[in-house]
Amino acid sequence: MNPTLWRRLLAEFAGTAMLVTAVVGSGIMATRLSDDIGLQLLENSVATAFALGALILTFGPVSGAHFNPVVSAADWFLGRRTGTGLPARDLGGYVVAQTAGAIAGAVLADLMFKLPAVDFSDKHRTGSDLWLGEVVATAGLLLLIFALARSGRAAVAPAAVGAYIGAAYWFTSSTSFANPAVTIGRAFTDTFAGIAPSSVPGFIVAQIAGLAVGVGLLLALYPSVGSAAGDVIVHRSEPSQLEEHH
């Protein structure tokens, strides 16, 4: 039996909030502990990678631990024909919960370090190079998550996804936001991990493009990937269970 919708939405809100708290908080701590920008990025990326893996383990059994609108959208799209993915009526709730959680997480991190609760970032991140980095980061993330589910290796997702995001901090020009909700949340903090509100739309458009690329590659490489979409919610459920409990 799958958890009720309100429990799944609470898990997505709390999990995304804690993820952004980890991203922003570790960025603040890094700038206070180190003067070298490379070392600061290393500290930020390692903390984020470990936190993400732990959060997936914590909230995955409840909501699937998407923490990301593009993951939820891909899960709905890929599973819509087989009835195994996130139902369309739940998709909007997931996106709202994730976005609200991301904003709350940024505020919480600021408060923990005695900074203004809301201080919009002035760190402009714009340009075709950064947008391309977001396309690559987002598409790669989706390929990893759904390939693991399709091949029956979802159990290693916490470690694999954490490792991918930690690595993508370094091999993408954008430092791998790969998440519209997290991008919005990071606009609320004028710290190391922040992004200027004016730069947010470009990142989100690039992430949606990455969603399209990732889904296209998944369908080409794993034509039956939709049958595994249910494993990215909580666990594999029979269609009758999905209808009853979603």
mmCIF file of N, CA and C in Angstrom, residues 1-134:
data_model
loop_
_atom_site.group_PDB
_atom_site.id
_atom_site.type_symbol
_atom_site.label_atom_id
_atom_site.label_comp_id
_atom_site.label_asym_id
_atom_site.label_seq_id
_atom_site.Cartn_x
_atom_site.Cartn_y
_atom_site.Cartn_z
ATOM 1 N N MET A 1 0.849 -1.189 0.000
ATOM 2 C CA MET A 1 0.000 0.000 0.000
ATOM 3 C C MET A 1 0.891 1.248 0.000
ATOM 4 N N ASN A 2 0.633 2.162 -0.941
ATOM 5 C CA ASN A 2 1.397 3.387 -1.012
ATOM 6 C C ASN A 2 0.924 4.392 0.031
ATOM 7 N N PRO A 3 1.836 5.239 0.549
ATOM 8 C CA PRO A 3 1.423 6.275 1.500
ATOM 9 C C PRO A 3 0.398 7.219 0.874
ATOM 10 N N THR A 4 -0.441 7.804 1.700
ATOM 11 C CA THR A 4 -1.436 8.736 1.210
ATOM 12 C C THR A 4 -0.753 9.973 0.624
ATOM 13 N N LEU A 5 -1.510 10.719 -0.176
ATOM 14 C CA LEU A 5 -0.926 11.848 -0.894
ATOM 15 C C LEU A 5 -0.324 12.884 0.057
ATOM 16 N N TRP A 6 -1.020 13.195 1.160
ATOM 17 C CA TRP A 6 -0.495 14.245 2.031
ATOM 18 C C TRP A 6 0.836 13.842 2.651
ATOM 19 N N ARG A 7 1.018 12.554 2.920
ATOM 20 C CA ARG A 7 2.300 12.096 3.465
ATOM 21 C C ARG A 7 3.403 12.226 2.413
ATOM 22 N N ARG A 8 3.068 11.893 1.172
ATOM 23 C CA ARG A 8 4.066 12.011 0.112
ATOM 24 C C ARG A 8 4.445 13.467 -0.139
ATOM 25 N N LEU A 9 3.446 14.350 -0.098
ATOM 26 C CA LEU A 9 3.742 15.773 -0.292
ATOM 27 C C LEU A 9 4.572 16.332 0.862
ATOM 28 N N LEU A 10 4.278 15.897 2.075
ATOM 29 C CA LEU A 10 5.073 16.329 3.216
ATOM 30 C C LEU A 10 6.518 15.841 3.077
ATOM 31 N N ALA A 11 6.685 14.611 2.618
ATOM 32 C CA ALA A 11 8.032 14.074 2.411
ATOM 33 C C ALA A 11 8.782 14.869 1.349
ATOM 34 N N GLU A 12 8.096 15.245 0.266
ATOM 35 C CA GLU A 12 8.748 16.029 -0.783
ATOM 36 C C GLU A 12 9.103 17.425 -0.282
ATOM 37 N N PHE A 13 8.210 18.015 0.499
ATOM 38 C CA PHE A 13 8.499 19.340 1.064
ATOM 39 C C PHE A 13 9.699 19.271 2.007
ATOM 40 N N ALA A 14 9.652 18.348 2.959
ATOM 41 C CA ALA A 14 10.716 18.259 3.956
ATOM 42 C C ALA A 14 12.041 17.851 3.327
ATOM 43 N N GLY A 15 11.998 16.895 2.418
ATOM 44 C CA GLY A 15 13.224 16.429 1.792
ATOM 45 C C GLY A 15 13.886 17.505 0.948
ATOM 46 N N THR A 16 13.074 18.235 0.163
ATOM 47 C CA THR A 16 13.638 19.309 -0.656
ATOM 48 C C THR A 16 14.162 20.429 0.225
ATOM 49 N N ALA A 17 13.445 20.734 1.307
ATOM 50 C CA ALA A 17 13.902 21.772 2.235
ATOM 51 C C ALA A 17 15.261 21.394 2.825
ATOM 52 N N MET A 18 15.412 20.157 3.254
ATOM 53 C CA MET A 18 16.672 19.730 3.856
ATOM 54 C C MET A 18 17.795 19.688 2.824
ATOM 55 N N LEU A 19 17.448 19.348 1.580
ATOM 56 C CA LEU A 19 18.461 19.349 0.521
ATOM 57 C C LEU A 19 18.993 20.767 0.291
ATOM 58 N N VAL A 20 18.095 21.735 0.167
ATOM 59 C CA VAL A 20 18.541 23.109 -0.066
ATOM 60 C C VAL A 20 19.255 23.657 1.172
ATOM 61 N N THR A 21 18.812 23.263 2.344
ATOM 62 C CA THR A 21 19.537 23.663 3.560
ATOM 63 C C THR A 21 20.972 23.155 3.510
ATOM 64 N N ALA A 22 21.142 21.924 3.034
ATOM 65 C CA ALA A 22 22.489 21.363 2.918
ATOM 66 C C ALA A 22 23.316 22.109 1.871
ATOM 67 N N VAL A 23 22.698 22.405 0.724
ATOM 68 C CA VAL A 23 23.408 23.109 -0.352
ATOM 69 C C VAL A 23 23.831 24.507 0.111
ATOM 70 N N VAL A 24 22.881 25.254 0.633
ATOM 71 C CA VAL A 24 23.157 26.636 1.031
ATOM 72 C C VAL A 24 24.015 26.687 2.293
ATOM 73 N N GLY A 25 23.658 25.875 3.285
ATOM 74 C CA GLY A 25 24.400 25.887 4.539
ATOM 75 C C GLY A 25 25.857 25.489 4.363
ATOM 76 N N SER A 26 26.112 24.462 3.557
ATOM 77 C CA SER A 26 27.502 24.053 3.349
ATOM 78 C C SER A 26 28.265 25.099 2.551
ATOM 79 N N GLY A 27 27.560 25.820 1.676
ATOM 80 C CA GLY A 27 28.210 26.900 0.943
ATOM 81 C C GLY A 27 28.611 28.039 1.867
ATOM 82 N N ILE A 28 27.728 28.378 2.800
ATOM 83 C CA ILE A 28 28.052 29.429 3.768
ATOM 84 C C ILE A 28 29.231 29.003 4.645
ATOM 85 N N MET A 29 29.162 27.773 5.145
ATOM 86 C CA MET A 29 30.242 27.280 5.996
ATOM 87 C C MET A 29 31.566 27.241 5.237
ATOM 88 N N ALA A 30 31.511 26.838 3.976
ATOM 89 C CA ALA A 30 32.733 26.757 3.181
ATOM 90 C C ALA A 30 33.408 28.116 3.056
ATOM 91 N N THR A 31 32.623 29.162 2.822
ATOM 92 C CA THR A 31 33.218 30.493 2.681
ATOM 93 C C THR A 31 33.766 31.015 4.006
ATOM 94 N N ARG A 32 33.237 30.499 5.109
ATOM 95 C CA ARG A 32 33.737 30.935 6.422
ATOM 96 C C ARG A 32 34.986 30.173 6.829
ATOM 97 N N LEU A 33 35.148 28.978 6.284
ATOM 98 C CA LEU A 33 36.295 28.151 6.670
ATOM 99 C C LEU A 33 37.476 28.281 5.723
ATOM 100 N N SER A 34 37.201 28.639 4.460
ATOM 101 C CA SER A 34 38.251 28.617 3.442
ATOM 102 C C SER A 34 38.218 29.890 2.610
ATOM 103 N N ASP A 35 39.397 30.288 2.139
ATOM 104 C CA ASP A 35 39.499 31.452 1.258
ATOM 105 C C ASP A 35 39.610 31.055 -0.207
ATOM 106 N N ASP A 36 40.030 29.833 -0.464
ATOM 107 C CA ASP A 36 40.237 29.376 -1.835
ATOM 108 C C ASP A 36 38.909 28.941 -2.452
ATOM 109 N N ILE A 37 38.561 29.458 -3.636
ATOM 110 C CA ILE A 37 37.270 29.168 -4.251
ATOM 111 C C ILE A 37 37.145 27.696 -4.636
ATOM 112 N N GLY A 38 38.256 27.090 -5.043
ATOM 113 C CA GLY A 38 38.219 25.672 -5.400
ATOM 114 C C GLY A 38 37.921 24.806 -4.188
ATOM 115 N N LEU A 39 38.531 25.123 -3.070
ATOM 116 C CA LEU A 39 38.286 24.378 -1.839
ATOM 117 C C LEU A 39 36.857 24.606 -1.354
ATOM 118 N N GLN A 40 36.360 25.809 -1.517
ATOM 119 C CA GLN A 40 34.975 26.094 -1.136
ATOM 120 C C GLN A 40 34.001 25.233 -1.952
ATOM 121 N N LEU A 41 34.253 25.129 -3.245
ATOM 122 C CA LEU A 41 33.381 24.315 -4.088
ATOM 123 C C LEU A 41 33.478 22.845 -3.716
ATOM 124 N N LEU A 42 34.676 22.388 -3.381
ATOM 125 C CA LEU A 42 34.853 21.004 -2.960
ATOM 126 C C LEU A 42 34.052 20.727 -1.695
ATOM 127 N N GLU A 43 34.149 21.610 -0.723
ATOM 128 C CA GLU A 43 33.415 21.436 0.534
ATOM 129 C C GLU A 43 31.905 21.435 0.283
ATOM 130 N N ASN A 44 31.456 22.350 -0.557
ATOM 131 C CA ASN A 44 30.035 22.455 -0.881
ATOM 132 C C ASN A 44 29.538 21.205 -1.604
ATOM 133 N N SER A 45 30.306 20.710 -2.560
ATOM 134 C CA SER A 45 29.864 19.566 -3.359
ATOM 135 C C SER A 45 29.863 18.270 -2.553
ATOM 136 N N VAL A 46 30.859 18.081 -1.709
ATOM 137 C CA VAL A 46 30.917 16.858 -0.900
ATOM 138 C C VAL A 46 29.757 16.816 0.087
ATOM 139 N N ALA A 47 29.501 17.939 0.762
ATOM 140 C CA ALA A 47 28.396 17.986 1.714
ATOM 141 C C ALA A 47 27.065 17.740 1.017
ATOM 142 N N THR A 48 26.881 18.329 -0.160
ATOM 143 C CA THR A 48 25.634 18.141 -0.903
ATOM 144 C C THR A 48 25.455 16.701 -1.330
ATOM 145 N N ALA A 49 26.503 16.084 -1.834
ATOM 146 C CA ALA A 49 26.417 14.704 -2.310
ATOM 147 C C ALA A 49 26.038 13.747 -1.182
ATOM 148 N N PHE A 50 26.692 13.887 -0.039
ATOM 149 C CA PHE A 50 26.384 13.009 1.089
ATOM 150 C C PHE A 50 24.976 13.275 1.624
ATOM 151 N N ALA A 51 24.601 14.547 1.712
ATOM 152 C CA ALA A 51 23.268 14.876 2.219
ATOM 153 C C ALA A 51 22.195 14.325 1.289
ATOM 154 N N LEU A 52 22.393 14.453 -0.018
ATOM 155 C CA LEU A 52 21.394 13.965 -0.964
ATOM 156 C C LEU A 52 21.200 12.462 -0.837
ATOM 157 N N GLY A 53 22.283 11.718 -0.736
ATOM 158 C CA GLY A 53 22.164 10.275 -0.557
ATOM 159 C C GLY A 53 21.405 9.916 0.701
ATOM 160 N N ALA A 54 21.702 10.602 1.790
ATOM 161 C CA ALA A 54 21.019 10.330 3.055
ATOM 162 C C ALA A 54 19.534 10.689 2.973
ATOM 163 N N LEU A 55 19.211 11.777 2.304
ATOM 164 C CA LEU A 55 17.818 12.200 2.196
ATOM 165 C C LEU A 55 17.004 11.246 1.328
ATOM 166 N N ILE A 56 17.616 10.713 0.285
ATOM 167 C CA ILE A 56 16.915 9.721 -0.543
ATOM 168 C C ILE A 56 16.601 8.477 0.282
ATOM 169 N N LEU A 57 17.545 8.055 1.104
ATOM 170 C CA LEU A 57 17.306 6.911 1.981
ATOM 171 C C LEU A 57 16.188 7.203 2.980
ATOM 172 N N THR A 58 16.127 8.433 3.463
ATOM 173 C CA THR A 58 15.148 8.805 4.477
ATOM 174 C C THR A 58 13.740 8.911 3.911
ATOM 175 N N PHE A 59 13.587 9.607 2.799
ATOM 176 C CA PHE A 59 12.259 9.924 2.278
ATOM 177 C C PHE A 59 11.827 9.064 1.093
ATOM 178 N N GLY A 60 12.751 8.306 0.531
ATOM 179 C CA GLY A 60 12.412 7.474 -0.614
ATOM 180 C C GLY A 60 11.255 6.519 -0.373
ATOM 181 N N PRO A 61 11.197 5.836 0.770
ATOM 182 C CA PRO A 61 10.091 4.903 1.016
ATOM 183 C C PRO A 61 8.725 5.571 1.112
ATOM 184 N N VAL A 62 8.700 6.893 1.299
ATOM 185 C CA VAL A 62 7.421 7.594 1.429
ATOM 186 C C VAL A 62 6.962 8.168 0.094
ATOM 187 N N SER A 63 7.832 8.947 -0.556
ATOM 188 C CA SER A 63 7.413 9.675 -1.762
ATOM 189 C C SER A 63 8.199 9.329 -3.009
ATOM 190 N N GLY A 64 9.258 8.529 -2.868
ATOM 191 C CA GLY A 64 10.162 8.296 -3.980
ATOM 192 C C GLY A 64 11.343 9.238 -3.964
ATOM 193 N N ALA A 65 11.295 10.248 -3.076
ATOM 194 C CA ALA A 65 12.403 11.202 -2.918
ATOM 195 C C ALA A 65 12.789 11.850 -4.241
ATOM 196 N N HIS A 66 11.784 12.392 -4.933
ATOM 197 C CA HIS A 66 12.087 13.104 -6.176
ATOM 198 C C HIS A 66 12.846 14.395 -5.886
ATOM 199 N N PHE A 67 12.300 15.240 -5.013
ATOM 200 C CA PHE A 67 12.890 16.530 -4.635
ATOM 201 C C PHE A 67 13.149 17.425 -5.850
ATOM 202 N N ASN A 68 12.498 17.163 -6.976
ATOM 203 C CA ASN A 68 12.881 17.796 -8.234
ATOM 204 C C ASN A 68 11.721 17.728 -9.220
ATOM 205 N N PRO A 69 11.186 18.852 -9.670
ATOM 206 C CA PRO A 69 10.062 18.825 -10.608
ATOM 207 C C PRO A 69 10.348 18.088 -11.911
ATOM 208 N N VAL A 70 11.594 18.129 -12.407
ATOM 209 C CA VAL A 70 11.853 17.432 -13.665
ATOM 210 C C VAL A 70 11.812 15.915 -13.479
ATOM 211 N N VAL A 71 12.221 15.428 -12.316
ATOM 212 C CA VAL A 71 12.120 13.996 -12.042
ATOM 213 C C VAL A 71 10.648 13.590 -11.951
ATOM 214 N N SER A 72 9.844 14.396 -11.268
ATOM 215 C CA SER A 72 8.414 14.101 -11.147
ATOM 216 C C SER A 72 7.728 14.154 -12.505
ATOM 217 N N ALA A 73 8.079 15.158 -13.328
ATOM 218 C CA ALA A 73 7.482 15.280 -14.657
ATOM 219 C C ALA A 73 7.874 14.100 -15.539
ATOM 220 N N ALA A 74 9.131 13.685 -15.476
ATOM 221 C CA ALA A 74 9.574 12.535 -16.268
ATOM 222 C C ALA A 74 8.874 11.261 -15.812
ATOM 223 N N ASP A 75 8.696 11.120 -14.512
ATOM 224 C CA ASP A 75 8.037 9.936 -13.981
ATOM 225 C C ASP A 75 6.582 9.864 -14.457
ATOM 226 N N TRP A 76 5.904 11.017 -14.444
ATOM 227 C CA TRP A 76 4.525 11.050 -14.959
ATOM 228 C C TRP A 76 4.498 10.724 -16.446
ATOM 229 N N PHE A 77 5.365 11.353 -17.219
ATOM 230 C CA PHE A 77 5.333 11.185 -18.672
ATOM 231 C C PHE A 77 5.665 9.759 -19.086
ATOM 232 N N LEU A 78 6.706 9.191 -18.495
ATOM 233 C CA LEU A 78 7.150 7.855 -18.888
ATOM 234 C C LEU A 78 6.169 6.769 -18.451
ATOM 235 N N GLY A 79 5.491 6.995 -17.328
ATOM 236 C CA GLY A 79 4.597 5.958 -16.816
ATOM 237 C C GLY A 79 3.135 6.151 -17.136
ATOM 238 N N ARG A 80 2.808 7.201 -17.904
ATOM 239 C CA ARG A 80 1.392 7.540 -18.100
ATOM 240 C C ARG A 80 0.635 6.474 -18.872
ATOM 241 N N ARG A 81 1.287 5.786 -19.814
ATOM 242 C CA ARG A 81 0.592 4.781 -20.627
ATOM 243 C C ARG A 81 0.379 3.470 -19.883
ATOM 244 N N THR A 82 1.298 3.149 -19.007
ATOM 245 C CA THR A 82 1.195 1.885 -18.271
ATOM 246 C C THR A 82 0.547 2.060 -16.909
ATOM 247 N N GLY A 83 0.298 3.302 -16.496
ATOM 248 C CA GLY A 83 -0.319 3.558 -15.193
ATOM 249 C C GLY A 83 0.610 3.278 -14.034
ATOM 250 N N THR A 84 1.932 3.313 -14.283
ATOM 251 C CA THR A 84 2.881 2.995 -13.221
ATOM 252 C C THR A 84 3.564 4.220 -12.651
ATOM 253 N N GLY A 85 3.487 5.356 -13.361
ATOM 254 C CA GLY A 85 4.190 6.541 -12.902
ATOM 255 C C GLY A 85 3.362 7.402 -11.973
ATOM 256 N N LEU A 86 3.854 8.590 -11.719
ATOM 257 C CA LEU A 86 3.154 9.546 -10.873
ATOM 258 C C LEU A 86 1.877 9.993 -11.577
ATOM 259 N N PRO A 87 0.720 9.854 -10.944
ATOM 260 C CA PRO A 87 -0.532 10.282 -11.583
ATOM 261 C C PRO A 87 -0.522 11.781 -11.881
ATOM 262 N N ALA A 88 -1.165 12.176 -12.979
ATOM 263 C CA ALA A 88 -1.188 13.579 -13.374
ATOM 264 C C ALA A 88 -1.769 14.456 -12.272
ATOM 265 N N ARG A 89 -2.767 13.938 -11.561
ATOM 266 C CA ARG A 89 -3.400 14.748 -10.518
ATOM 267 C C ARG A 89 -2.481 14.988 -9.321
ATOM 268 N N ASP A 90 -1.406 14.190 -9.193
ATOM 269 C CA ASP A 90 -0.457 14.370 -8.094
ATOM 270 C C ASP A 90 0.751 15.209 -8.508
ATOM 271 N N LEU A 91 0.986 15.332 -9.812
ATOM 272 C CA LEU A 91 2.186 16.010 -10.294
ATOM 273 C C LEU A 91 2.245 17.452 -9.814
ATOM 274 N N GLY A 92 1.130 18.173 -9.932
ATOM 275 C CA GLY A 92 1.117 19.560 -9.483
ATOM 276 C C GLY A 92 1.422 19.696 -8.007
ATOM 277 N N GLY A 93 0.890 18.799 -7.190
ATOM 278 C CA GLY A 93 1.155 18.825 -5.760
ATOM 279 C C GLY A 93 2.624 18.602 -5.463
ATOM 280 N N TYR A 94 3.251 17.670 -6.173
ATOM 281 C CA TYR A 94 4.677 17.424 -5.989
ATOM 282 C C TYR A 94 5.497 18.676 -6.300
ATOM 283 N N VAL A 95 5.170 19.323 -7.429
ATOM 284 C CA VAL A 95 5.942 20.494 -7.848
ATOM 285 C C VAL A 95 5.792 21.632 -6.840
ATOM 286 N N VAL A 96 4.588 21.856 -6.362
ATOM 287 C CA VAL A 96 4.356 22.916 -5.373
ATOM 288 C C VAL A 96 5.100 22.599 -4.073
ATOM 289 N N ALA A 97 4.998 21.361 -3.608
ATOM 290 C CA ALA A 97 5.667 20.970 -2.369
ATOM 291 C C ALA A 97 7.181 21.105 -2.493
ATOM 292 N N GLN A 98 7.730 20.712 -3.626
ATOM 293 C CA GLN A 98 9.170 20.801 -3.835
ATOM 294 C C GLN A 98 9.638 22.253 -3.871
ATOM 295 N N THR A 99 8.886 23.092 -4.563
ATOM 296 C CA THR A 99 9.285 24.497 -4.672
ATOM 297 C C THR A 99 9.175 25.211 -3.331
ATOM 298 N N ALA A 100 8.076 24.979 -2.616
ATOM 299 C CA ALA A 100 7.923 25.576 -1.291
ATOM 300 C C ALA A 100 9.005 25.076 -0.350
ATOM 301 N N GLY A 101 9.322 23.798 -0.432
ATOM 302 C CA GLY A 101 10.372 23.242 0.411
ATOM 303 C C GLY A 101 11.726 23.853 0.117
ATOM 304 N N ALA A 102 12.008 24.089 -1.158
ATOM 305 C CA ALA A 102 13.300 24.674 -1.532
ATOM 306 C C ALA A 102 13.452 26.086 -0.964
ATOM 307 N N ILE A 103 12.396 26.864 -1.046
ATOM 308 C CA ILE A 103 12.443 28.223 -0.484
ATOM 309 C C ILE A 103 12.622 28.159 1.032
ATOM 310 N N ALA A 104 11.869 27.276 1.683
ATOM 311 C CA ALA A 104 11.988 27.119 3.134
ATOM 312 C C ALA A 104 13.390 26.686 3.530
ATOM 313 N N GLY A 105 13.997 25.823 2.741
ATOM 314 C CA GLY A 105 15.344 25.359 3.052
ATOM 315 C C GLY A 105 16.370 26.464 2.977
ATOM 316 N N ALA A 106 16.234 27.351 1.978
ATOM 317 C CA ALA A 106 17.162 28.478 1.867
ATOM 318 C C ALA A 106 17.005 29.425 3.049
ATOM 319 N N VAL A 107 15.763 29.683 3.436
ATOM 320 C CA VAL A 107 15.504 30.552 4.584
ATOM 321 C C VAL A 107 16.086 29.945 5.856
ATOM 322 N N LEU A 108 15.892 28.645 6.035
ATOM 323 C CA LEU A 108 16.408 27.968 7.224
ATOM 324 C C LEU A 108 17.921 28.049 7.293
ATOM 325 N N ALA A 109 18.586 27.829 6.173
ATOM 326 C CA ALA A 109 20.050 27.903 6.166
ATOM 327 C C ALA A 109 20.523 29.303 6.537
ATOM 328 N N ASP A 110 19.888 30.313 5.967
ATOM 329 C CA ASP A 110 20.274 31.686 6.297
ATOM 330 C C ASP A 110 20.116 31.952 7.792
ATOM 331 N N LEU A 111 18.994 31.518 8.355
ATOM 332 C CA LEU A 111 18.742 31.764 9.767
ATOM 333 C C LEU A 111 19.750 31.031 10.657
ATOM 334 N N MET A 112 20.134 29.822 10.259
ATOM 335 C CA MET A 112 21.104 29.070 11.062
ATOM 336 C C MET A 112 22.442 29.801 11.178
ATOM 337 N N PHE A 113 22.774 30.564 10.122
ATOM 338 C CA PHE A 113 24.067 31.263 10.115
ATOM 339 C C PHE A 113 23.914 32.757 10.401
ATOM 340 N N LYS A 114 22.779 33.123 11.038
ATOM 341 C CA LYS A 114 22.542 34.497 11.473
ATOM 342 C C LYS A 114 22.594 35.494 10.318
ATOM 343 N N LEU A 115 22.005 35.101 9.204
ATOM 344 C CA LEU A 115 21.881 35.975 8.044
ATOM 345 C C LEU A 115 20.420 36.369 7.884
ATOM 346 N N PRO A 116 20.126 37.403 7.117
ATOM 347 C CA PRO A 116 18.717 37.740 6.873
ATOM 348 C C PRO A 116 17.965 36.540 6.319
ATOM 349 N N ALA A 117 16.763 36.327 6.805
ATOM 350 C CA ALA A 117 15.989 35.154 6.379
ATOM 351 C C ALA A 117 15.813 35.115 4.866
ATOM 352 N N VAL A 118 15.514 36.250 4.273
ATOM 353 C CA VAL A 118 15.370 36.351 2.818
ATOM 354 C C VAL A 118 16.254 37.497 2.344
ATOM 355 N N ASP A 119 17.224 37.162 1.495
ATOM 356 C CA ASP A 119 18.122 38.162 0.929
ATOM 357 C C ASP A 119 18.416 37.701 -0.494
ATOM 358 N N PHE A 120 17.688 38.236 -1.447
ATOM 359 C CA PHE A 120 17.795 37.751 -2.815
ATOM 360 C C PHE A 120 19.223 37.896 -3.339
ATOM 361 N N SER A 121 19.666 36.858 -4.015
ATOM 362 C CA SER A 121 21.041 36.808 -4.487
ATOM 363 C C SER A 121 21.288 37.826 -5.596
ATOM 364 N N ASP A 122 22.522 38.344 -5.638
ATOM 365 C CA ASP A 122 22.925 39.205 -6.752
ATOM 366 C C ASP A 122 23.986 38.517 -7.613
ATOM 367 N N LYS A 123 24.078 37.193 -7.464
ATOM 368 C CA LYS A 123 25.059 36.420 -8.232
ATOM 369 C C LYS A 123 24.440 36.026 -9.570
ATOM 370 N N HIS A 124 24.822 36.736 -10.613
ATOM 371 C CA HIS A 124 24.247 36.482 -11.934
ATOM 372 C C HIS A 124 24.917 35.262 -12.564
ATOM 373 N N ARG A 125 24.097 34.354 -12.991
ATOM 374 C CA ARG A 125 24.571 33.133 -13.665
ATOM 375 C C ARG A 125 23.805 33.048 -14.980
ATOM 376 N N THR A 126 24.397 33.516 -16.037
ATOM 377 C CA THR A 126 23.707 33.540 -17.318
ATOM 378 C C THR A 126 24.703 33.312 -18.444
ATOM 379 N N GLY A 127 24.195 32.857 -19.580
ATOM 380 C CA GLY A 127 25.050 32.591 -20.736
ATOM 381 C C GLY A 127 24.807 31.213 -21.296
ATOM 382 N N SER A 128 25.035 31.058 -22.584
ATOM 383 C CA SER A 128 24.764 29.784 -23.256
ATOM 384 C C SER A 128 25.600 28.648 -22.699
ATOM 385 N N ASP A 129 26.811 28.964 -22.208
ATOM 386 C CA ASP A 129 27.654 27.912 -21.643
ATOM 387 C C ASP A 129 27.040 27.332 -20.376
ATOM 388 N N LEU A 130 26.505 28.201 -19.518
ATOM 389 C CA LEU A 130 25.883 27.719 -18.279
ATOM 390 C C LEU A 130 24.574 26.985 -18.582
ATOM 391 N N TRP A 131 23.812 27.478 -19.537
ATOM 392 C CA TRP A 131 22.554 26.817 -19.891
ATOM 393 C C TRP A 131 22.820 25.434 -20.472
ATOM 394 N N LEU A 132 23.865 25.327 -21.294
ATOM 395 C CA LEU A 132 24.227 24.008 -21.832
ATOM 396 C C LEU A 132 24.626 23.066 -20.697
ATOM 397 N N GLY A 133 25.337 23.603 -19.707
ATOM 398 C CA GLY A 133 25.706 22.797 -18.551
ATOM 399 C C GLY A 133 24.481 22.257 -17.834
ATOM 400 N N GLU A 134 23.424 23.078 -17.738
ATOM 401 C CA GLU A 134 22.196 22.631 -17.091
ATOM 402 C C GLU A 134 21.474 21.559 -17.910
#
